[in-house]
CSV table of C-alpha atoms in Angstrom, one decimal:
chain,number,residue,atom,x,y,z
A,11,UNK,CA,19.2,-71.1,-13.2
A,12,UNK,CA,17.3,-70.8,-10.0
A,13,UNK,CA,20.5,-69.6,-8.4
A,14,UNK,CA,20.9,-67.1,-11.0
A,15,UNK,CA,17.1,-66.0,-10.7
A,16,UNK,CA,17.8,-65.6,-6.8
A,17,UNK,CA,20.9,-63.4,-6.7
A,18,UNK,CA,18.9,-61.2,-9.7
A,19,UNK,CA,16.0,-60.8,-7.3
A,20,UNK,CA,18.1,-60.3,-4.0
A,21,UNK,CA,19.7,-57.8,-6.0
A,22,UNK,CA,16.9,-55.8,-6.9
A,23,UNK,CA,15.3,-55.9,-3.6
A,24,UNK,CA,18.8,-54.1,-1.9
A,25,UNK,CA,18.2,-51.7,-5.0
A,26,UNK,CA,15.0,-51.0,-3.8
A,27,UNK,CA,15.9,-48.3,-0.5
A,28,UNK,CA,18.4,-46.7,-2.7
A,29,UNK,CA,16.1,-45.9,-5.1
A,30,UNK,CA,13.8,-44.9,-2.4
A,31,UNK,CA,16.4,-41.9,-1.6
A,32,UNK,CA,17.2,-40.8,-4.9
A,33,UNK,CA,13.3,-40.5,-5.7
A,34,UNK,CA,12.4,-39.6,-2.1
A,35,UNK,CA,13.4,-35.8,-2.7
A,36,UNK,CA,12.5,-35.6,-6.0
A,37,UNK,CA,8.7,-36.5,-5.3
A,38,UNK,CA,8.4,-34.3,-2.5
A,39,UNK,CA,9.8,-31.0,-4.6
A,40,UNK,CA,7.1,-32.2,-6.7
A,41,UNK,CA,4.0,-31.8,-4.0
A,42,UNK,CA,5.8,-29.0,-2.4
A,43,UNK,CA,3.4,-25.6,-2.6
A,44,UNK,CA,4.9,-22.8,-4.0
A,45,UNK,CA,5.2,-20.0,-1.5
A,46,UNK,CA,4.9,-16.4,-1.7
A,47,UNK,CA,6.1,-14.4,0.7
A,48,UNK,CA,3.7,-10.9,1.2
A,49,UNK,CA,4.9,-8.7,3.4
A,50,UNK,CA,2.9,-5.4,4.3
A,51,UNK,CA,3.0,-2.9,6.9
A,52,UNK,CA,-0.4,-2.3,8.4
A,53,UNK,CA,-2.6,-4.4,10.9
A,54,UNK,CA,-5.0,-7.4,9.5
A,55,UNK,CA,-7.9,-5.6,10.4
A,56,UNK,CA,-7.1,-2.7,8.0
A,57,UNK,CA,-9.1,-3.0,4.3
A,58,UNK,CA,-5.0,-3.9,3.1
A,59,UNK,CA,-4.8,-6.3,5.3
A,60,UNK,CA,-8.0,-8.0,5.0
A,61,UNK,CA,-7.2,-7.6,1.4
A,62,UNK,CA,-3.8,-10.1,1.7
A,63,UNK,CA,-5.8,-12.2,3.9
A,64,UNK,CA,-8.4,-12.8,1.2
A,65,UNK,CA,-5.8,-13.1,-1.4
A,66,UNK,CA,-4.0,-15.6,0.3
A,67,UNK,CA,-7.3,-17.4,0.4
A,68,UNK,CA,-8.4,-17.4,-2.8
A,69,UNK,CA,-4.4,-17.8,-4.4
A,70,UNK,CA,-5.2,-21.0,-2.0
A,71,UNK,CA,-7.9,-22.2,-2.7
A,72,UNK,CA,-8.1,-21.5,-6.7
A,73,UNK,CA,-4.6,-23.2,-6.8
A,74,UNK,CA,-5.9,-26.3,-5.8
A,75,UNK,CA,-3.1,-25.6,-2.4
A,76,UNK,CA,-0.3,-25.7,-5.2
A,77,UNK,CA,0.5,-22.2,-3.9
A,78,UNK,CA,1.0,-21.8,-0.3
A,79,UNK,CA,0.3,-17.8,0.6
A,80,UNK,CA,2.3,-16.7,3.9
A,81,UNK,CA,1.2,-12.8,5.0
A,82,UNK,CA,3.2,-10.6,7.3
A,83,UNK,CA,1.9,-8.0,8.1
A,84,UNK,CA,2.2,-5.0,10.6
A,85,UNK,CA,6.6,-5.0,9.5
A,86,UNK,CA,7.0,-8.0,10.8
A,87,UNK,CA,9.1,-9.4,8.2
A,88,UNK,CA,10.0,-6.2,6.9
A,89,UNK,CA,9.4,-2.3,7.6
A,90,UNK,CA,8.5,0.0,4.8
A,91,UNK,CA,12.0,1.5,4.3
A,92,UNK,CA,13.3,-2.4,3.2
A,93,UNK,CA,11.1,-4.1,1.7
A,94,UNK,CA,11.5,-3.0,-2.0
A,95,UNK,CA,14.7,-3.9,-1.8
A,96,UNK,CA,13.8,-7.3,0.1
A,97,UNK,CA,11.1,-8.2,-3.3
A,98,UNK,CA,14.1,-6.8,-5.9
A,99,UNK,CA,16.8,-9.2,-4.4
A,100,UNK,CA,13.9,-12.0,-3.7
A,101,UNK,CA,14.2,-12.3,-0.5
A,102,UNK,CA,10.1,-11.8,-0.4
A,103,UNK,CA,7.8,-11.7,-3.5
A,104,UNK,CA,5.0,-9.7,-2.8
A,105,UNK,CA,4.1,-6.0,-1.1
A,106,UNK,CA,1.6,-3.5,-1.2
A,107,UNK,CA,3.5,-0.1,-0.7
A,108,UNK,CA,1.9,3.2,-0.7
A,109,UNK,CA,2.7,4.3,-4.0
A,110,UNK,CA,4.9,7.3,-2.4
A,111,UNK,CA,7.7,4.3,-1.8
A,112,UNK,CA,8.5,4.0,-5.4
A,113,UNK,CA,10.2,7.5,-5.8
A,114,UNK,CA,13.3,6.2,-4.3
A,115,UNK,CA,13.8,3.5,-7.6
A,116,UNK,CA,13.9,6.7,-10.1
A,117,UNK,CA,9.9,6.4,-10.3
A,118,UNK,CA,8.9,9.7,-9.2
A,119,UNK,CA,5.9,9.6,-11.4
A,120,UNK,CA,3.8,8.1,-8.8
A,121,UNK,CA,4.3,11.0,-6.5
A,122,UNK,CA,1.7,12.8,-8.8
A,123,UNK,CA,-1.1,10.5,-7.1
A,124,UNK,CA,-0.5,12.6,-3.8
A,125,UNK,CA,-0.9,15.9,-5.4
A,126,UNK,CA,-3.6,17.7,-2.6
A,127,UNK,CA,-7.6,17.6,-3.5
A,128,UNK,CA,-6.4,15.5,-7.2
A,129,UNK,CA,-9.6,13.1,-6.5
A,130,UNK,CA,-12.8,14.4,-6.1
A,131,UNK,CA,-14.1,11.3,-4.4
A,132,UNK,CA,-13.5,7.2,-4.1
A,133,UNK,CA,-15.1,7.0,-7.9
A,134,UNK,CA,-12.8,9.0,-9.6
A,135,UNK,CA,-10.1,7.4,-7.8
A,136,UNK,CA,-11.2,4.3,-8.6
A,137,UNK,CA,-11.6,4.7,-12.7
A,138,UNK,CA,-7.8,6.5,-12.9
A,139,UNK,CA,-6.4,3.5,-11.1
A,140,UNK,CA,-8.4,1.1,-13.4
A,141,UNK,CA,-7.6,3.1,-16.5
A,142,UNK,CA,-4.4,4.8,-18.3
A,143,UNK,CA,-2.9,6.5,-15.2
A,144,UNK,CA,-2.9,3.4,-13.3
A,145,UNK,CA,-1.8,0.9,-16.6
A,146,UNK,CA,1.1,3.8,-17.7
A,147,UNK,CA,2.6,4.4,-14.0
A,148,UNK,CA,2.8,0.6,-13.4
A,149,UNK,CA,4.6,-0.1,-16.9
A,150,UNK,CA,7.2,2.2,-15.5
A,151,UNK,CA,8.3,-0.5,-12.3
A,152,UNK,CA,9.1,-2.9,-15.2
A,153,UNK,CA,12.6,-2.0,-15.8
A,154,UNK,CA,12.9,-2.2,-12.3
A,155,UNK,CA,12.2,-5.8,-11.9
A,156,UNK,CA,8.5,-4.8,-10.6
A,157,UNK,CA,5.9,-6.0,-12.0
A,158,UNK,CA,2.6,-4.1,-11.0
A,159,UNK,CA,-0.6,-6.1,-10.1
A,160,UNK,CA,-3.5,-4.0,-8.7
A,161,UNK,CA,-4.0,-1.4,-6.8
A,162,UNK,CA,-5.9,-0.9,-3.7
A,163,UNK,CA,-8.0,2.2,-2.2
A,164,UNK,CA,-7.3,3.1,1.8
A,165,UNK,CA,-9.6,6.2,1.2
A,166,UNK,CA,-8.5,9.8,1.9
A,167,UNK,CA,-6.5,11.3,4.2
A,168,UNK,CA,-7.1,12.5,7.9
A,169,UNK,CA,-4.5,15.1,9.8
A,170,UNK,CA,-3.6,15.4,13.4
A,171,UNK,CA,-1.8,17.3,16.3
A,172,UNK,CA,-2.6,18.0,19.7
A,173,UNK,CA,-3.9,21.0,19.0
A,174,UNK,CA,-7.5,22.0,16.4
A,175,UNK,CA,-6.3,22.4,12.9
A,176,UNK,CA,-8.8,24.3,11.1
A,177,UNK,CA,-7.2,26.7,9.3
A,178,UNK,CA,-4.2,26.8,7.6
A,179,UNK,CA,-2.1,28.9,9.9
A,180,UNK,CA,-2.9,26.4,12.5
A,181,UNK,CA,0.1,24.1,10.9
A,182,UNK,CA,2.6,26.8,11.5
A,183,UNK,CA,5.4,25.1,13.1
A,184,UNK,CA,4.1,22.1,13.7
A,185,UNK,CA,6.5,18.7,13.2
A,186,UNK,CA,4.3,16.2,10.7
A,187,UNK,CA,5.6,12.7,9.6
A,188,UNK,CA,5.1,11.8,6.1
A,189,UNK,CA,5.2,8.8,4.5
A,190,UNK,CA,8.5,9.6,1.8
A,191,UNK,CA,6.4,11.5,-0.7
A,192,UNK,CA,8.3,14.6,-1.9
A,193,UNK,CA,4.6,16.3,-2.9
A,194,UNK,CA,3.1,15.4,0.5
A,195,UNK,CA,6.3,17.2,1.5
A,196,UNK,CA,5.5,19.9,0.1
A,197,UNK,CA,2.0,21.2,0.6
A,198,UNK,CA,2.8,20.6,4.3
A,199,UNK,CA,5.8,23.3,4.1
A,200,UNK,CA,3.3,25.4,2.6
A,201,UNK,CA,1.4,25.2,5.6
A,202,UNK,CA,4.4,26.4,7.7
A,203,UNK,CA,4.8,22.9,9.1
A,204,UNK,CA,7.9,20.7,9.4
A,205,UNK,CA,7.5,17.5,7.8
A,206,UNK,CA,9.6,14.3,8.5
A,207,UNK,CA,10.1,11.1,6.8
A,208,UNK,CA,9.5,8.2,9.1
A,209,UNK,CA,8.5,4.5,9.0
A,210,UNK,CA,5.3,3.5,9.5
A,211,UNK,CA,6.1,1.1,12.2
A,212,UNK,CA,7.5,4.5,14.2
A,213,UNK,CA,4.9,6.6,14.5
A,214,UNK,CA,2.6,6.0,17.5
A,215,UNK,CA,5.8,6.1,19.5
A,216,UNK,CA,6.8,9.4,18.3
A,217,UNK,CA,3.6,10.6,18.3
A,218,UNK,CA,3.2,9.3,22.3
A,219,UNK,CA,6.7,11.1,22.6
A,220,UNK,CA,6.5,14.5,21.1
A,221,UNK,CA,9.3,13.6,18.3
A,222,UNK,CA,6.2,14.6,15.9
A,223,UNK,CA,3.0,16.7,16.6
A,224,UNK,CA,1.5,14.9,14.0
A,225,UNK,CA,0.7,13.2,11.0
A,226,UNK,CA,-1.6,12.1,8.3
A,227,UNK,CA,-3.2,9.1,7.5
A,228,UNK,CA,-6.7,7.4,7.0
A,229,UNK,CA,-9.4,6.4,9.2
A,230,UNK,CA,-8.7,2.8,9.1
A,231,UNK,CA,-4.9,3.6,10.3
A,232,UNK,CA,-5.8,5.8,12.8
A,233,UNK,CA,-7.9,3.0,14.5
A,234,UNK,CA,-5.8,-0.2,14.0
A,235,UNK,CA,-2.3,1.4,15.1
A,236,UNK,CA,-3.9,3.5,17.7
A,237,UNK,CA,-3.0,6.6,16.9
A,238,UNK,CA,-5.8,8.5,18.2
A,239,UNK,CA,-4.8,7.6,21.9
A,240,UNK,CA,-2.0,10.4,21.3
A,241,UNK,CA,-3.4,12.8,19.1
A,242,UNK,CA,-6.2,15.0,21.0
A,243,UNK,CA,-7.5,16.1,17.7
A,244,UNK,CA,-8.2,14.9,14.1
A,245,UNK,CA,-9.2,17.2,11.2
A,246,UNK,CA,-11.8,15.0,9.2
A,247,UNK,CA,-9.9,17.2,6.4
A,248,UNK,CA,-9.6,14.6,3.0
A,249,UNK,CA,-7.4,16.5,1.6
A,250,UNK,CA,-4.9,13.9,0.2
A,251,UNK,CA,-5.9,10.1,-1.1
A,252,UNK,CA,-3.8,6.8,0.4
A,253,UNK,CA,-3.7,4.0,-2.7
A,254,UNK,CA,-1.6,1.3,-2.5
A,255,UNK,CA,0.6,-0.7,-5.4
A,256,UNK,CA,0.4,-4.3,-4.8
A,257,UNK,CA,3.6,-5.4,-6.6
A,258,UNK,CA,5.0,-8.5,-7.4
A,259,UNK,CA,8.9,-9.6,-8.2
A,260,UNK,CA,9.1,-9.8,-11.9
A,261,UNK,CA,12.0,-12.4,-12.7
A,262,UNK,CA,9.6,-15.0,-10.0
A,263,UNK,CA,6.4,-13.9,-11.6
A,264,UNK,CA,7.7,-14.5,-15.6
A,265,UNK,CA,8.9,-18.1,-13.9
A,266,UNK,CA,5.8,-19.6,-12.4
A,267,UNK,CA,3.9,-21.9,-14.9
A,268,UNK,CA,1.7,-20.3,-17.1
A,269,UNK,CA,-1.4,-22.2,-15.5
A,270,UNK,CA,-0.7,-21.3,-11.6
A,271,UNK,CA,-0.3,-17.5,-13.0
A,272,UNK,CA,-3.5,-17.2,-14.1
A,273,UNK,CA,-4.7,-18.5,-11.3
A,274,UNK,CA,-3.2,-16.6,-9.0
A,275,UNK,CA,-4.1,-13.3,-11.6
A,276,UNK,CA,-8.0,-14.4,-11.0
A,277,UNK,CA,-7.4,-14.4,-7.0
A,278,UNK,CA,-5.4,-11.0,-7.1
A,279,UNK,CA,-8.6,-9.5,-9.8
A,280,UNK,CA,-11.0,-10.8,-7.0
A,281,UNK,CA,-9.2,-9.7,-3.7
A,282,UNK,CA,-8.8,-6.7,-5.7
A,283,UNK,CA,-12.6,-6.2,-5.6
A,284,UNK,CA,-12.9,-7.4,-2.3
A,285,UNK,CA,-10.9,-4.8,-1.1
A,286,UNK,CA,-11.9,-1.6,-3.0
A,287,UNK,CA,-15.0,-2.5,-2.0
A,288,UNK,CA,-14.7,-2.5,1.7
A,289,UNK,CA,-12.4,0.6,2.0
A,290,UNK,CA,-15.2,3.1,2.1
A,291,UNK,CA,-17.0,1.1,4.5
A,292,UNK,CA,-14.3,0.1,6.9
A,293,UNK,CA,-13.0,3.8,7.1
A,294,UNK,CA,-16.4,5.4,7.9
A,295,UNK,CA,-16.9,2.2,10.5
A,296,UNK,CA,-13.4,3.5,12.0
A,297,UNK,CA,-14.2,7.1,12.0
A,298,UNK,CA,-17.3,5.8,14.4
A,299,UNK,CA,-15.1,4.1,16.1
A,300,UNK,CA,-12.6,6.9,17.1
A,301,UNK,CA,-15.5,9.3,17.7
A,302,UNK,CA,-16.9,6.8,20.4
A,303,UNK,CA,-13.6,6.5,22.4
A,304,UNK,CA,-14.0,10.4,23.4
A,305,UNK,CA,-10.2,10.1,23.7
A,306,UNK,CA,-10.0,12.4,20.9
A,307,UNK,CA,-12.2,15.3,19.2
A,308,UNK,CA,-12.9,15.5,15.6
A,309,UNK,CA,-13.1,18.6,13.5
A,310,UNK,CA,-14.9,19.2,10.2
A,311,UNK,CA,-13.8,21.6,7.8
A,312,UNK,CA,-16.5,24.4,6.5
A,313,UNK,CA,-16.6,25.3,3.0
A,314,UNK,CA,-14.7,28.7,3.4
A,315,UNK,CA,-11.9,26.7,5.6
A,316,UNK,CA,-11.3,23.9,2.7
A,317,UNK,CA,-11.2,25.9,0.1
A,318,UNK,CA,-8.5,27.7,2.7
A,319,UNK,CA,-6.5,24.8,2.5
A,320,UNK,CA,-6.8,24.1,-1.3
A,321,UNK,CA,-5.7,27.9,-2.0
A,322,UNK,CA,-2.3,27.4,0.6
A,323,UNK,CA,-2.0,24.2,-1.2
A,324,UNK,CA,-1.9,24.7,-4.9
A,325,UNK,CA,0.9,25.9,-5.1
A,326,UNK,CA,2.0,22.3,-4.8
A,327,UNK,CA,1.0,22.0,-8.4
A,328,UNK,CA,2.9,24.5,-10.3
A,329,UNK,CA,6.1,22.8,-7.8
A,330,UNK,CA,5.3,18.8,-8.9
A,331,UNK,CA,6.4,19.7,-12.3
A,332,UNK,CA,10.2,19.6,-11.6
A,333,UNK,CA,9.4,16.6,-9.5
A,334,UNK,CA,7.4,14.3,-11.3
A,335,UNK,CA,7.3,15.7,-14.5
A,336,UNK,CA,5.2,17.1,-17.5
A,337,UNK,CA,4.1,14.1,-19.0
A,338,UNK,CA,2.5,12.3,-16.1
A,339,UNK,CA,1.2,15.8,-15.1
A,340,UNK,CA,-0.6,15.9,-18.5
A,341,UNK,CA,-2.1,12.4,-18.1
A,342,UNK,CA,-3.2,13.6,-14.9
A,343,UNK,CA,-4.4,16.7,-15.7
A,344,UNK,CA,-6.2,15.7,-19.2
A,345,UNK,CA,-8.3,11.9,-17.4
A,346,UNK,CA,-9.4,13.6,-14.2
A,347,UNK,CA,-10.3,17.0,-15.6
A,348,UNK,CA,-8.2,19.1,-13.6
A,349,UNK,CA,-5.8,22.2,-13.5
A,350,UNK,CA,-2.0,22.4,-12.7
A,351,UNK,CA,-2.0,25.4,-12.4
């Protein structure tokens, strides 16, 4: 019997390492984080990239580190022509596009968010992203395999050239690059301008080279990538608003566990706020910035020179209707109070 006792044990104890490889992987899938991928195209010092650093923070920290966050920014994982297609196919699961990069799926719709003087300031903007414009547009990424978490303010728009641009006949000719959006397209054309599509990653260099005489963008941009070292002026102009989508794959959202989503929907809700709430701030801060480097001069536009600009622009309206539609136009039109034509 204690023969038999022995061999039992001696077998158990040879059992014992192959167990310990069998398990081995099994227990460390099980403490492995879940990882998101978010991939943006700006600098970290920008209110989007603060904004993915605090998310990554708070996913982090409200996850208990069952979610590991890993930020990319300034296209270093992938530039803004790619990486919709990147989160479709999986490769990464989270961006934060301008909402001009969506036209290319069939959603034109958001194009109507770039129509010219649309929001009379950073409030208004602000409750049309939070209410039925902002809820409708994002339910049409769905069928896409999108699913559409927040979105985030980058202020109004600046312009630029080498040259003043005060009125509208000072555009005439010149080469601006635009982000994709057909309606940003548009009212430049209407200045007499040539505008070109090009990534964001691009632009100083063609700036610095003359491929463009300009472009448009916000404070915040202007200051982190530079741009003001090769443009000699910058109309303090507002003309056109920058919002962001921040996005989400749908098939790996739907799959996490119900717990870690909520989670994760608390940190997005809070980075959200975080955010929004620094934009303002962090593009008048850059503004000052600029200004103080004397490498380039700022212009302001008078009363009689922006309503210039909105009367060469509007045109864009009556135009966005064979673009992006009626029924988006409508929305538009009927929650921020406005004409279309």
């Amino acid at each position: 019997m204690r023969k038999l006792l022995l061999a039992v044990a001696v077998a158990a104890l040879s059992l014992i390492p192959v167990l310990a490889l069998v398990l081995a992987p099994a227990v460390a899938q099980a403490q492995s984080p879940i990882v998101i991928k978010f991939s943006h195209v700006v600098a970290n010092d920008t209110p989007k990239g603060k904004g993915a650093l605090k998310f990554k923070e708070l996913a982090e920290k409200y996850t208990n580190g069952k979610v590991q966050i890993e930020v990319y920014p300034n296209s270093s994982l992938y530039k803004d022509k790619e990486e919709i297609e990147a989160l479709q196919l999986g490769s990464v699961q989270m961006l934060a596009p301008s909402t001009a990069k969506f036209a290319p799926l069939g959603v034109k719709e958001f194009e109507a968010l770039d129509l010219p003087w649309l929001f009379k300031d950073e409030e208004t903007y602000s409750n049309a992203m939070k209410g039925k414009i902002g809820k409708w547009l994002f339910q049409k990424l769905e069928p896409k395999g999108i699913t559409g978490l927040a979105y985030w303010d980058n202020g109004f728009h600046m312009v630029s050239a080498n040259r003043p641009l005060i009125k509208p006949e000072d555009f005439k000719g010149l080469k601006f690059r635009i982000s994709g959006s057909k309606i940003a397209d548009q009212y430049f054309r209407l200045l007499g301008s040539i505008p070109q599509i090009m990534a964001f990653s691009e632009v100083y260099q063609a700036l610095q080279t003359g491929v463009v005489d300009g472009c448009e963008n916000t404070a915040s941009n202007y200051l982190t990538q530079k741009f003001y070292e090769v443009q000699k002026d910058i109309t303090v102009s507002y003309h056109a608003h920058l919002q962001y989508a921040v996005i989400v794959n749908s098939k790996f959202w739907s799959g996490l566990p119900p717990d870690i989503r909520t989670q994760l929907e608390k940190a997005m809700a809070d980075a959200t706020e975080y955010t929004n709430s620094i934009a303002r701030q962090e593009n008048d801060d850059a503004l000052a910035e600029i200004k103080k480097t004397g490498r380039t001069t700022l212009h302001y536009l008078s009363d009689a020179d922006r309503k210039a600009w909105q009367e060469a622009m509007q045109p864009t309206y009556k135009w966005a209707k064979s673009r992006v539609g009626q029924e988006v136009l409508d929305l538009v039109a009927k929650e921020l109070d406005v004409k279309m034509n």
